[in-house]
Amino acid sequence: MKQIQILALSLMALGWTSCSSNDNEEKEQPKVVLTTPEQQKEKLEKVTTDLVNKVHANDFKNVQDVLEDLDNANTETVETWWDAIVDEIPKLTRVARFAGTPEYQNYTALYRASNFVGHFRLVDKKWVKENGTFNDLQFSFADRNGKPCVARLTTSGKETAVKDKYLNSEKSPVYLWDYDAATDTYTKRLLESGRRYENTWMLPENVALTLTQGGTTIMDVKVNTQLSSGQLTSTTKVVVKTNVKINNYEIDVKRAWADVAKGASADVKVMVNGETLLAAHAEAEGSYNVEKEEGKAGKASVVCDILGEMQLRLSTDNLQAYSEKLDEVTTSDKYSKAEIDALIAQANREMSITLHYDNNSEASARVYMNALADGGYEWTDENGKLHVAKYWNYEPVIEFADKTTYAFEDYFTSARFNTVVDLVNDLVRDFENEFNK
């Protein structure tokens, strides 16, 4: 797919993967609705240009330089310290021996942040562990200009024991085959017992990571996690709040929560110099059956705002049905074109995707799916009759307020949006040059 189509789909995908409060809902809504493809092309170009022009690769240069300065550091001391802690944590619980089956040693392991504390200092490009007792993990060094830098990881608050079969691990036994020349046979001998690890991770309520340069904080990450239970059950609830700052850029997840029995929601903002670039709010009703390891989704809605200039809104009363209908389209070769169209029509009735500008409640465009032939095959039966079967897929279509419709690949072309394509390519190239030195 061409780059501009990917960009368009990515902007829409932001609505599904990002989330935030609707700060602009109280603004006075304009009366004018952009109706034609030409009008909206101009608006889309303006919004994208405004967005891209607010992001600059060299804004991250100081962080990149610091990380680059550490590339050639000798980490042998850190690795030895880490391995010693990891090797010490598992405790042997029992040795199980079963006739005719491999021998395994069973271990339990309890991992907590307080196991991994210590201070290291970079001396002559080699990490040296400092003596003393510490309650955090810290790395101190000087950057290429001699400025003192400190990377620090801290934890605090309540710890919750997280335990699940998916967190366990296993190491298979090692066997040696002994050869007996007299009988020309091989005998299998156990060389090293296998190990089964039942792991428990103590998840701290608060985790903070900071990176300072010359006394100035250039990166600050804070994560707050609240778990109702450390094991996945029918009543498990999770609430996560995250804030990431890198220089003047900030990503703020005000509240992301999930309830196994009810659903999930989240709110996110992406800001530069205090200005909100992207904001979204997403929520979905649903449940997850822990025993059967399957979930169901019901009502869902998303509002994604870009610079307060463009809003994408998605809503459905039955996300499960929408997904199942589209899946059915792509997994059957037995349907006629009319039957596929009927399936997609059912899916489209389940989902509303609309595009708005300047917080106008009236949509300027809507997006839905259309059938798309995706290859096929043919065969001749025993009576010599030729049969033709087609594989089907679906593609997004945009319908403007004046009822003009385009497939995405026909509307979002490099030729039509050449200015935007060049702008995005330049930005990507700047980041590649900055981070792939």
PDB file of C-alpha atoms in Angstrom, residues 92 94-98 101-107 169-173 175 190 192-197:
ATOM      1  CA  LEU A  92      14.837 -25.913  45.098  1.00  0.00           C
ATOM      2  CA  ARG A  94      11.818 -31.005  45.465  1.00  0.00           C
ATOM      3  CA  VAL A  95      13.388 -33.519  43.138  1.00  0.00           C
ATOM      4  CA  ALA A  96      10.830 -35.585  41.274  1.00  0.00           C
ATOM      5  CA  ARG A  97      11.882 -38.933  39.866  1.00  0.00           C
ATOM      6  CA  PHE A  98       9.493 -40.946  37.735  1.00  0.00           C
ATOM      7  CA  THR A 101      10.391 -40.367  32.275  1.00  0.00           C
ATOM      8  CA  PRO A 102      12.955 -37.536  32.407  1.00  0.00           C
ATOM      9  CA  GLU A 103      14.066 -36.279  35.792  1.00  0.00           C
ATOM     10  CA  TYR A 104      13.153 -32.732  36.681  1.00  0.00           C
ATOM     11  CA  GLN A 105      14.122 -30.491  39.554  1.00  0.00           C
ATOM     12  CA  ASN A 106      11.275 -28.184  40.517  1.00  0.00           C
ATOM     13  CA  TYR A 107      12.037 -24.639  41.640  1.00  0.00           C
ATOM     14  CA  SER A 169       9.571 -21.496  32.564  1.00  0.00           C
ATOM     15  CA  GLU A 170      11.264 -24.789  31.915  1.00  0.00           C
ATOM     16  CA  LYS A 171      14.650 -26.154  30.954  1.00  0.00           C
ATOM     17  CA  SER A 172      14.771 -29.616  29.373  1.00  0.00           C
ATOM     18  CA  PRO A 173      17.037 -32.398  30.666  1.00  0.00           C
ATOM     19  CA  TYR A 175      21.131 -36.634  27.886  1.00  0.00           C
ATOM     20  CA  LEU A 190      20.934 -38.456  32.009  1.00  0.00           C
ATOM     21  CA  GLU A 192      21.862 -32.930  33.552  1.00  0.00           C
ATOM     22  CA  SER A 193      18.424 -32.822  35.161  1.00  0.00           C
ATOM     23  CA  GLY A 194      15.736 -30.651  33.697  1.00  0.00           C
ATOM     24  CA  ARG A 195      14.306 -27.738  35.635  1.00  0.00           C
ATOM     25  CA  ARG A 196      10.807 -26.399  36.046  1.00  0.00           C
ATOM     26  CA  TYR A 197      10.432 -22.884  37.438  1.00  0.00           C
TER      27      TYR A 197
END
